[in-house]
CSV table of C-alpha atoms in Angstrom, one decimal:
chain,number,residue,atom,x,y,z
H,1,UNK,CA,6.0,18.0,-10.4
H,2,UNK,CA,7.1,20.9,-8.2
H,3,UNK,CA,3.5,21.4,-7.1
H,4,UNK,CA,3.2,17.8,-6.2
H,5,UNK,CA,6.4,18.0,-4.1
H,6,UNK,CA,5.1,21.1,-2.3
H,7,UNK,CA,1.8,19.5,-1.5
H,8,UNK,CA,3.0,16.2,-0.1
H,9,UNK,CA,6.7,16.6,0.6
H,10,UNK,CA,6.4,17.4,4.3
H,11,UNK,CA,3.7,14.8,5.1
H,12,UNK,CA,5.4,12.1,3.1
H,13,UNK,CA,8.7,12.8,4.7
H,14,UNK,CA,7.1,12.7,8.1
H,15,UNK,CA,5.5,9.4,7.5
H,16,UNK,CA,8.6,7.8,6.0
H,17,UNK,CA,10.8,9.3,8.8
H,18,UNK,CA,8.5,8.0,11.5
H,19,UNK,CA,8.5,4.5,10.1
H,20,UNK,CA,12.2,4.5,9.7
H,21,UNK,CA,12.7,5.7,13.2
H,22,UNK,CA,10.5,2.9,14.6
H,23,UNK,CA,12.4,0.3,12.5
H,24,UNK,CA,15.8,1.6,13.6
H,25,UNK,CA,14.6,1.7,17.2
H,26,UNK,CA,13.3,-1.8,17.0
H,27,UNK,CA,16.4,-3.1,15.4
H,28,UNK,CA,18.5,-1.5,18.1
H,29,UNK,CA,16.4,-3.3,20.8
H,30,UNK,CA,16.6,-6.6,18.9
H,31,UNK,CA,20.4,-6.2,18.6
H,32,UNK,CA,20.7,-6.3,22.4
H,33,UNK,CA,22.1,-9.6,23.9
H,34,UNK,CA,19.0,-9.8,26.1
H,35,UNK,CA,16.8,-10.1,23.0
H,36,UNK,CA,18.3,-13.3,21.7
H,37,UNK,CA,18.6,-16.8,23.3
H,38,UNK,CA,22.0,-17.9,24.6
H,39,UNK,CA,24.3,-19.0,21.8
H,40,UNK,CA,22.3,-17.3,19.1
H,41,UNK,CA,23.6,-14.7,16.7
H,42,UNK,CA,22.7,-11.0,17.4
H,43,UNK,CA,23.7,-9.5,14.1
H,44,UNK,CA,22.6,-6.0,13.1
H,45,UNK,CA,21.3,-7.2,9.7
H,46,UNK,CA,19.1,-9.9,11.2
H,47,UNK,CA,17.8,-7.4,13.8
H,48,UNK,CA,17.1,-4.8,11.1
H,49,UNK,CA,15.4,-7.3,8.9
H,50,UNK,CA,13.2,-8.6,11.7
H,51,UNK,CA,12.3,-5.1,12.9
H,52,UNK,CA,11.4,-3.9,9.4
H,53,UNK,CA,9.3,-7.1,8.8
H,54,UNK,CA,7.4,-6.4,12.1
H,55,UNK,CA,6.8,-2.7,11.6
H,56,UNK,CA,5.8,-3.3,7.9
H,57,UNK,CA,3.6,-6.1,9.2
H,58,UNK,CA,5.2,-8.6,6.7
H,59,UNK,CA,6.3,-11.6,8.7
H,60,UNK,CA,9.3,-12.8,6.7
H,61,UNK,CA,11.9,-14.0,9.1
H,62,UNK,CA,15.6,-15.0,8.8
H,63,UNK,CA,15.4,-16.8,12.2
H,64,UNK,CA,12.8,-18.9,13.9
H,65,UNK,CA,10.9,-16.5,16.1
H,66,UNK,CA,10.3,-18.9,18.9
H,67,UNK,CA,13.8,-20.3,19.3
H,68,UNK,CA,16.0,-17.4,18.3
H,69,UNK,CA,14.4,-14.6,20.3
H,70,UNK,CA,13.9,-14.4,24.1
H,71,UNK,CA,10.7,-13.3,25.7
H,72,UNK,CA,12.0,-9.8,25.6
H,73,UNK,CA,12.8,-10.1,21.8
H,74,UNK,CA,9.3,-11.6,21.2
H,75,UNK,CA,7.7,-8.7,23.1
H,76,UNK,CA,9.6,-6.2,21.0
H,77,UNK,CA,8.3,-7.9,17.9
H,78,UNK,CA,4.8,-7.9,19.3
H,79,UNK,CA,4.9,-4.1,20.0
H,80,UNK,CA,6.4,-3.4,16.6
H,81,UNK,CA,3.6,-5.3,14.9
H,82,UNK,CA,1.0,-3.4,16.8
H,83,UNK,CA,2.6,-0.1,16.1
H,84,UNK,CA,3.0,-0.9,12.4
H,85,UNK,CA,-0.6,-2.2,12.0
H,86,UNK,CA,-2.3,0.5,13.9
H,87,UNK,CA,-0.1,3.2,12.5
H,88,UNK,CA,-0.6,2.4,8.8
H,89,UNK,CA,-4.3,1.8,9.3
H,90,UNK,CA,-4.7,5.2,11.1
H,91,UNK,CA,-2.6,7.0,8.5
H,92,UNK,CA,-4.4,5.6,5.5
H,93,UNK,CA,-7.8,6.3,7.2
H,94,UNK,CA,-6.8,10.0,7.8
H,95,UNK,CA,-5.7,10.3,4.2
H,96,UNK,CA,-9.0,8.8,3.0
H,97,UNK,CA,-10.9,11.2,5.1
H,98,UNK,CA,-9.0,14.1,3.8
H,99,UNK,CA,-9.3,13.1,0.1
H,100,UNK,CA,-13.0,12.1,0.2
H,101,UNK,CA,-14.3,14.5,2.8
H,102,UNK,CA,-17.1,16.9,2.3
H,103,UNK,CA,-14.9,19.9,2.2
H,104,UNK,CA,-13.1,20.6,-1.1
H,105,UNK,CA,-9.4,20.1,-1.4
H,106,UNK,CA,-8.5,23.8,-1.4
H,107,UNK,CA,-10.6,24.4,1.7
H,108,UNK,CA,-9.0,21.6,3.6
H,109,UNK,CA,-5.5,22.7,2.7
H,110,UNK,CA,-6.3,26.3,3.8
H,111,UNK,CA,-7.8,24.9,7.0
H,112,UNK,CA,-4.7,22.9,7.6
H,113,UNK,CA,-2.5,25.9,7.0
H,114,UNK,CA,-4.4,28.0,9.5
H,115,UNK,CA,-5.2,25.5,12.2
H,116,UNK,CA,-2.4,22.9,11.7
H,117,UNK,CA,-4.9,20.1,11.5
H,118,UNK,CA,-7.7,18.6,9.4
H,119,UNK,CA,-10.4,18.9,12.0
H,120,UNK,CA,-9.4,17.8,15.5
H,121,UNK,CA,-12.8,16.3,16.2
H,122,UNK,CA,-12.9,14.2,13.0
H,123,UNK,CA,-9.4,13.0,13.5
H,124,UNK,CA,-9.9,12.1,17.1
H,125,UNK,CA,-13.1,10.1,16.4
H,126,UNK,CA,-11.4,8.4,13.5
H,127,UNK,CA,-8.4,7.3,15.6
H,128,UNK,CA,-10.7,6.2,18.4
H,129,UNK,CA,-12.7,4.2,15.9
H,130,UNK,CA,-9.5,2.5,14.6
H,131,UNK,CA,-8.4,1.7,18.1
H,132,UNK,CA,-11.8,0.2,19.0
H,133,UNK,CA,-12.0,-2.0,15.9
H,134,UNK,CA,-8.4,-3.1,16.5
H,135,UNK,CA,-8.8,-4.0,20.2
H,136,UNK,CA,-12.2,-5.7,19.7
H,137,UNK,CA,-11.0,-8.0,16.9
H,138,UNK,CA,-7.7,-8.8,18.6
H,139,UNK,CA,-9.4,-9.4,22.0
H,140,UNK,CA,-12.0,-11.7,20.6
H,141,UNK,CA,-9.4,-13.7,18.6
H,142,UNK,CA,-7.1,-13.9,21.6
H,143,UNK,CA,-9.8,-15.2,23.9
H,144,UNK,CA,-10.8,-18.0,21.4
H,145,UNK,CA,-7.2,-19.0,20.8
H,146,UNK,CA,-6.3,-19.0,24.5
H,147,UNK,CA,-9.3,-21.1,25.4
H,148,UNK,CA,-8.4,-23.6,22.8
H,149,UNK,CA,-4.7,-23.8,23.8
H,150,UNK,CA,-5.8,-24.4,27.4
H,151,UNK,CA,-8.5,-27.0,26.8
H,152,UNK,CA,-7.1,-28.9,23.8
H,153,UNK,CA,-3.4,-28.5,24.1
H,154,UNK,CA,-2.9,-28.4,27.9
H,155,UNK,CA,-1.0,-25.0,27.9
H,156,UNK,CA,-0.9,-23.2,31.3
H,157,UNK,CA,-3.3,-20.3,31.4
H,158,UNK,CA,-0.6,-17.7,31.4
H,159,UNK,CA,1.2,-19.2,28.5
H,160,UNK,CA,-2.0,-19.7,26.6
H,161,UNK,CA,-3.0,-16.1,27.1
H,162,UNK,CA,0.4,-15.0,25.8
H,163,UNK,CA,0.1,-17.2,22.8
H,164,UNK,CA,-3.4,-16.0,22.1
H,165,UNK,CA,-2.5,-12.3,22.3
H,166,UNK,CA,0.7,-12.6,20.2
H,167,UNK,CA,-1.0,-14.5,17.4
H,168,UNK,CA,-4.2,-12.4,17.5
H,169,UNK,CA,-2.1,-9.2,17.1
H,170,UNK,CA,-0.1,-11.0,14.4
H,171,UNK,CA,-3.2,-12.0,12.5
H,172,UNK,CA,-5.2,-8.8,12.7
H,173,UNK,CA,-2.2,-6.6,11.8
H,174,UNK,CA,-1.5,-9.1,8.9
H,175,UNK,CA,2.0,-9.5,10.3
H,176,UNK,CA,2.3,-13.2,10.0
H,177,UNK,CA,4.8,-13.9,12.8
H,178,UNK,CA,4.2,-17.2,14.7
H,179,UNK,CA,5.8,-18.7,17.9
H,180,UNK,CA,6.2,-22.1,16.4
H,181,UNK,CA,9.0,-23.2,14.0
H,182,UNK,CA,6.4,-24.6,11.6
H,183,UNK,CA,4.1,-21.6,11.8
H,184,UNK,CA,0.6,-23.1,12.0
H,185,UNK,CA,1.1,-26.4,10.3
H,186,UNK,CA,0.6,-28.3,13.6
H,187,UNK,CA,-2.9,-26.9,13.7
H,188,UNK,CA,-3.9,-27.7,10.1
H,189,UNK,CA,-6.6,-30.1,11.4
H,190,UNK,CA,-7.9,-27.7,14.0
H,191,UNK,CA,-10.6,-25.2,12.8
H,192,UNK,CA,-10.7,-23.6,16.3
H,193,UNK,CA,-7.2,-22.2,15.6
H,194,UNK,CA,-7.2,-21.8,11.9
H,195,UNK,CA,-10.6,-20.1,11.4
H,196,UNK,CA,-10.1,-17.4,14.1
H,197,UNK,CA,-6.7,-16.5,12.7
H,198,UNK,CA,-8.0,-16.5,9.1
H,199,UNK,CA,-11.0,-14.3,10.0
H,200,UNK,CA,-8.8,-11.9,11.9
H,201,UNK,CA,-6.6,-11.5,8.9
H,202,UNK,CA,-9.6,-10.9,6.7
H,203,UNK,CA,-11.0,-8.4,9.2
H,204,UNK,CA,-7.7,-6.5,9.3
H,205,UNK,CA,-7.6,-6.4,5.5
H,206,UNK,CA,-10.9,-4.6,5.1
H,207,UNK,CA,-9.9,-1.2,6.4
H,208,UNK,CA,-11.5,1.2,8.8
H,209,UNK,CA,-13.5,3.1,6.2
H,210,UNK,CA,-15.4,0.0,5.5
H,211,UNK,CA,-16.2,-0.5,9.2
H,212,UNK,CA,-17.3,3.1,9.5
H,213,UNK,CA,-19.8,2.6,6.7
H,214,UNK,CA,-21.0,-0.7,8.0
H,215,UNK,CA,-21.5,0.7,11.5
H,216,UNK,CA,-23.9,3.3,10.2
H,217,UNK,CA,-25.9,1.2,7.7
H,218,UNK,CA,-24.9,-2.4,7.8
H,219,UNK,CA,-28.5,-3.5,7.3
H,220,UNK,CA,-28.9,-1.3,4.2
H,221,UNK,CA,-26.4,-2.2,1.5
H,222,UNK,CA,-28.0,0.3,-0.9
H,223,UNK,CA,-26.5,3.0,1.3
H,224,UNK,CA,-23.0,1.6,1.3
H,225,UNK,CA,-20.3,3.6,-0.4
H,226,UNK,CA,-18.8,2.4,-3.7
H,227,UNK,CA,-15.6,1.8,-1.9
H,228,UNK,CA,-17.3,-0.5,0.7
H,229,UNK,CA,-19.1,-2.5,-2.0
H,230,UNK,CA,-15.9,-3.0,-4.1
H,231,UNK,CA,-13.9,-4.0,-1.0
H,232,UNK,CA,-16.4,-6.5,0.3
H,233,UNK,CA,-17.2,-7.9,-3.1
H,234,UNK,CA,-13.6,-8.3,-4.2
H,235,UNK,CA,-12.7,-9.8,-0.9
H,236,UNK,CA,-15.4,-12.4,-1.3
H,237,UNK,CA,-14.4,-13.1,-4.9
H,238,UNK,CA,-10.6,-13.4,-4.2
H,239,UNK,CA,-11.1,-15.5,-1.1
H,240,UNK,CA,-13.4,-17.9,-3.0
H,241,UNK,CA,-11.3,-18.0,-6.1
H,242,UNK,CA,-8.1,-18.5,-4.1
H,243,UNK,CA,-9.7,-21.3,-1.9
H,244,UNK,CA,-11.0,-23.1,-5.0
H,245,UNK,CA,-7.7,-22.8,-6.9
H,246,UNK,CA,-5.4,-23.8,-4.1
H,247,UNK,CA,-7.6,-26.7,-2.9
H,248,UNK,CA,-8.0,-28.0,-6.5
H,249,UNK,CA,-4.3,-27.8,-7.3
H,250,UNK,CA,-3.0,-29.3,-4.0
H,251,UNK,CA,-5.8,-31.8,-3.6
H,252,UNK,CA,-3.7,-34.8,-4.4
H,253,UNK,CA,-0.3,-33.5,-3.2
H,254,UNK,CA,0.7,-35.8,-0.4
H,255,UNK,CA,3.1,-33.2,1.0
H,256,UNK,CA,0.4,-30.6,1.6
H,257,UNK,CA,-3.4,-31.4,1.4
H,258,UNK,CA,-3.3,-35.0,0.1
H,259,UNK,CA,-3.2,-36.6,3.5
H,260,UNK,CA,-6.1,-34.7,4.9
H,261,UNK,CA,-9.9,-35.5,4.8
H,262,UNK,CA,-11.9,-33.6,2.2
H,263,UNK,CA,-13.3,-31.1,4.7
H,264,UNK,CA,-9.9,-30.3,6.1
H,265,UNK,CA,-8.4,-29.9,2.6
H,266,UNK,CA,-11.0,-27.1,2.0
H,267,UNK,CA,-10.1,-25.6,5.4
H,268,UNK,CA,-6.4,-25.6,4.6
H,269,UNK,CA,-7.1,-24.2,1.1
H,270,UNK,CA,-9.2,-21.4,2.7
H,271,UNK,CA,-6.5,-20.7,5.3
H,272,UNK,CA,-3.8,-20.3,2.6
H,273,UNK,CA,-6.1,-18.1,0.5
H,274,UNK,CA,-6.8,-15.9,3.4
H,275,UNK,CA,-3.1,-15.6,4.3
H,276,UNK,CA,-2.1,-14.5,0.8
H,277,UNK,CA,-4.1,-11.3,1.4
H,278,UNK,CA,-1.2,-10.3,3.6
H,279,UNK,CA,-1.5,-12.6,6.6
H,280,UNK,CA,1.7,-14.6,6.1
H,281,UNK,CA,1.0,-17.6,8.3
H,282,UNK,CA,0.8,-21.1,6.8
H,283,UNK,CA,-0.9,-24.3,7.9
H,284,UNK,CA,0.9,-26.5,5.2
H,285,UNK,CA,4.5,-26.5,4.0
H,286,UNK,CA,4.6,-23.8,1.3
H,287,UNK,CA,7.9,-25.1,0.0
H,288,UNK,CA,6.2,-28.4,-0.9
H,289,UNK,CA,3.4,-26.8,-2.9
H,290,UNK,CA,3.1,-27.1,-6.7
H,291,UNK,CA,4.6,-24.3,-8.8
H,292,UNK,CA,1.1,-23.6,-10.1
H,293,UNK,CA,0.0,-22.9,-6.5
H,294,UNK,CA,2.9,-20.5,-6.1
H,295,UNK,CA,1.8,-18.7,-9.2
H,296,UNK,CA,-1.8,-18.4,-7.9
H,297,UNK,CA,-0.4,-17.2,-4.6
H,298,UNK,CA,1.8,-14.6,-6.4
H,299,UNK,CA,-1.3,-13.1,-8.0
H,300,UNK,CA,-3.3,-13.0,-4.8
H,301,UNK,CA,-0.4,-11.5,-2.8
H,302,UNK,CA,0.2,-8.8,-5.4
H,303,UNK,CA,-3.5,-7.7,-5.3
H,304,UNK,CA,-3.5,-7.8,-1.5
H,305,UNK,CA,-6.2,-6.4,0.8
H,306,UNK,CA,-8.4,-3.4,1.1
H,307,UNK,CA,-7.3,0.3,1.1
H,308,UNK,CA,-6.7,1.9,4.5
H,309,UNK,CA,-6.2,-1.6,6.0
H,310,UNK,CA,-3.3,-3.5,7.7
H,311,UNK,CA,-2.9,-5.5,4.5
H,312,UNK,CA,-0.5,-4.8,1.6
H,313,UNK,CA,-0.5,-5.2,-2.2
H,314,UNK,CA,-1.8,-2.8,-4.7
H,315,UNK,CA,-5.2,-3.1,-3.0
H,316,UNK,CA,-8.5,-4.7,-4.2
H,317,UNK,CA,-10.0,-1.4,-5.2
H,318,UNK,CA,-7.1,-0.6,-7.5
H,319,UNK,CA,-7.4,-4.1,-9.1
H,320,UNK,CA,-11.2,-3.7,-9.4
H,321,UNK,CA,-10.9,-0.2,-11.0
H,322,UNK,CA,-8.5,-1.6,-13.6
H,323,UNK,CA,-11.0,-4.3,-14.3
H,324,UNK,CA,-13.8,-1.7,-14.8
H,325,UNK,CA,-11.6,0.2,-17.2
H,326,UNK,CA,-10.9,-2.9,-19.3
H,327,UNK,CA,-14.6,-3.8,-19.3
H,328,UNK,CA,-15.7,-0.4,-20.4
H,329,UNK,CA,-13.1,-0.4,-23.2
H,330,UNK,CA,-14.2,-3.8,-24.4
H,331,UNK,CA,-17.8,-2.7,-24.5
H,332,UNK,CA,-16.9,0.6,-26.2
H,333,UNK,CA,-18.5,2.7,-23.5
H,334,UNK,CA,-17.5,6.3,-23.1
H,335,UNK,CA,-17.5,6.2,-19.3
H,336,UNK,CA,-16.1,3.7,-16.7
H,337,UNK,CA,-18.9,2.9,-14.3
H,338,UNK,CA,-19.6,0.7,-11.3
H,339,UNK,CA,-22.8,0.3,-9.5
H,340,UNK,CA,-24.5,3.1,-11.4
H,341,UNK,CA,-21.6,5.4,-10.5
H,342,UNK,CA,-19.1,6.9,-12.9
H,343,UNK,CA,-15.4,6.5,-12.0
H,344,UNK,CA,-13.5,9.8,-12.5
H,345,UNK,CA,-10.7,9.7,-15.1
H,346,UNK,CA,-8.3,11.0,-12.5
H,347,UNK,CA,-9.0,7.9,-10.3
H,348,UNK,CA,-8.5,5.6,-13.3
H,349,UNK,CA,-5.0,7.1,-13.9
H,350,UNK,CA,-4.2,6.8,-10.2
H,351,UNK,CA,-5.0,3.1,-10.2
H,352,UNK,CA,-3.0,2.6,-13.4
H,353,UNK,CA,0.0,4.5,-12.0
H,354,UNK,CA,0.0,2.6,-8.7
H,355,UNK,CA,-0.3,-0.8,-10.5
H,356,UNK,CA,2.5,-0.1,-13.0
H,357,UNK,CA,4.9,1.3,-10.5
H,358,UNK,CA,4.2,-1.7,-8.3
H,359,UNK,CA,5.0,-4.0,-11.2
H,360,UNK,CA,8.2,-2.1,-11.8
H,361,UNK,CA,9.2,-2.5,-8.1
H,362,UNK,CA,8.6,-6.2,-8.2
H,363,UNK,CA,10.5,-6.6,-11.5
H,364,UNK,CA,13.4,-4.6,-10.1
H,365,UNK,CA,13.5,-6.5,-6.9
H,366,UNK,CA,13.3,-9.8,-8.7
H,367,UNK,CA,16.2,-8.8,-11.0
H,368,UNK,CA,18.4,-7.8,-8.0
H,369,UNK,CA,17.5,-11.0,-6.1
H,370,UNK,CA,18.3,-13.2,-9.1
H,371,UNK,CA,21.8,-11.5,-9.2
H,372,UNK,CA,22.6,-11.9,-5.5
H,373,UNK,CA,21.0,-15.3,-4.7
H,374,UNK,CA,21.4,-18.7,-6.2
H,375,UNK,CA,17.7,-19.5,-6.3
H,376,UNK,CA,15.5,-20.0,-9.4
H,377,UNK,CA,12.9,-17.5,-10.7
H,378,UNK,CA,9.8,-19.1,-9.2
H,379,UNK,CA,11.1,-19.0,-5.6
H,380,UNK,CA,12.7,-15.6,-6.0
H,381,UNK,CA,9.5,-14.1,-7.5
H,382,UNK,CA,7.4,-15.6,-4.7
H,383,UNK,CA,9.8,-14.1,-2.1
H,384,UNK,CA,9.9,-10.7,-3.7
H,385,UNK,CA,6.1,-10.4,-4.1
H,386,UNK,CA,5.6,-11.6,-0.5
H,387,UNK,CA,8.0,-8.8,0.7
H,388,UNK,CA,6.5,-6.1,-1.5
H,389,UNK,CA,2.9,-7.1,-0.6
H,390,UNK,CA,3.9,-7.3,3.1
H,391,UNK,CA,2.6,-10.9,3.2
H,392,UNK,CA,5.3,-13.0,4.8
H,393,UNK,CA,4.8,-16.3,3.1
H,394,UNK,CA,8.0,-18.0,1.9
H,395,UNK,CA,9.1,-21.1,0.0
H,396,UNK,CA,11.8,-21.4,2.6
H,397,UNK,CA,14.7,-19.3,1.2
H,398,UNK,CA,14.5,-16.3,3.5
H,399,UNK,CA,17.3,-17.3,5.8
H,400,UNK,CA,19.6,-18.2,2.9
H,401,UNK,CA,19.4,-15.1,0.7
H,402,UNK,CA,22.5,-13.5,2.3
H,403,UNK,CA,23.1,-10.0,3.4
H,404,UNK,CA,22.5,-8.4,0.0
H,405,UNK,CA,19.3,-10.3,-0.3
H,406,UNK,CA,18.1,-9.4,3.2
H,407,UNK,CA,18.7,-5.7,2.5
H,408,UNK,CA,16.9,-6.0,-0.8
H,409,UNK,CA,13.9,-7.6,0.8
H,410,UNK,CA,14.0,-5.0,3.6
H,411,UNK,CA,13.8,-2.2,1.0
H,412,UNK,CA,10.9,-4.0,-0.8
H,413,UNK,CA,9.0,-4.3,2.5
H,414,UNK,CA,9.4,-0.6,3.2
H,415,UNK,CA,8.4,0.4,-0.3
H,416,UNK,CA,5.5,-2.0,-0.4
H,417,UNK,CA,4.2,-0.8,3.0
H,418,UNK,CA,4.6,3.0,2.5
H,419,UNK,CA,4.8,3.4,-1.2
H,420,UNK,CA,1.1,2.8,-2.2
H,421,UNK,CA,-0.2,4.8,0.8
H,422,UNK,CA,2.0,7.9,0.2
H,423,UNK,CA,1.8,7.6,-3.6
H,424,UNK,CA,-2.0,7.3,-3.5
H,425,UNK,CA,-2.3,10.4,-1.3
H,426,UNK,CA,0.1,12.3,-3.6
H,427,UNK,CA,-1.9,11.4,-6.7
H,428,UNK,CA,-5.2,12.2,-5.1
H,429,UNK,CA,-4.0,15.6,-3.8
H,430,UNK,CA,-2.2,16.5,-7.0
H,431,UNK,CA,-5.0,18.3,-8.9
H,432,UNK,CA,-4.0,20.9,-11.4
H,433,UNK,CA,-6.2,23.1,-13.6
H,434,UNK,CA,-5.0,24.2,-17.0
H,435,UNK,CA,-6.6,26.9,-19.1
H,436,UNK,CA,-5.7,25.3,-22.4
H,437,UNK,CA,-5.6,21.8,-24.0
H,438,UNK,CA,-3.2,20.6,-26.6
H,439,UNK,CA,-4.4,19.3,-30.0
H,440,UNK,CA,-5.4,15.7,-30.0
H,441,UNK,CA,-3.4,13.0,-32.0
H,442,UNK,CA,-3.9,9.3,-31.8
H,443,UNK,CA,-0.8,7.0,-31.9
H,444,UNK,CA,-1.3,3.4,-32.8
H,445,UNK,CA,-2.0,1.1,-29.9
H,446,UNK,CA,-1.5,-2.7,-30.0
């Protein structure tokens, strides 16, 4: 444990301190009278909650973004979303490069100690790549949305551009904030709004390492890394499964999909499935969904998006690795494999550790929320997983959880945003060699 602390103590502290500093700075700005509309409350707890939600790219809100905050307040939220999304994507990509780079771990640590960096050229190119991907997807999404708002909804060009930029950033960073009280429910029948937002969320949830591989060999899947194959494959599976489950369950619900045409029901089901990856917007009233849909959403939100992405959750690679472990055990195979590649035992333990600690975090958060709020388990669990997975979907109880509930959700957002990243890096870097092994003994299992 001491070696672990020595290896990652300073980087972890720096990451956590930086995010906390941005959150506190954002909450200070949102606490200013100029940030809230006349007659609205400018409490410190609501400002802190909103700032944490924006920096952690979650999207949970205790106040309606459009009516509570002024243009200044909305701009602060926009900047915080961009900082949070770009920062976490850059950080996770750097850690991925360090862990899986060509140089060995000891060589990289020695290089860092001597030069105070992990290769300036590689880091600069990686940061530039993240910036290019971010700006390209956000710009394309903003242009499509702005054009739609002008041509179909009669918005002035300046207002349409602002709406397009805000929601493009919110979608790609997987933040989930919207400038309408009903999020995107007014656009449930408009594929020119729903599809660009959903695709931006999915794009942000892939992670830069995937884009780096696709840029080099997108026409040759055989050359893709195992991480890229798992991320793309699991993304397709979860999107399809989520769309099918949500659409089937809500098909006849008159309060959600029941009043739509068959094609639009599938569109709304796909939109909700995409948003559970960490997007947080909704085109139908989540509070009116069936409890079975909430449960499906819980599972999708807990898994989340890809590693080194703007999305949250335990990550699709972690989920897939656990599946490979189970499959190998059921088959009685000595090695865990995927795509003719053997998964190291260390990586299996890392996936199991992250998953179990995440379950513990959700369980602890749910227990506390049940104590400090009057809501039932199904709604509380949905809210807790949404906060921990930095999703932002809600059954409508966020504004009524009280101060203790807000602080609990704020802590869950921070843990869910930073915990898997720093913990994953810590476990990957924590490699020890031992010159002896203890005698083996087999306790009973099951």
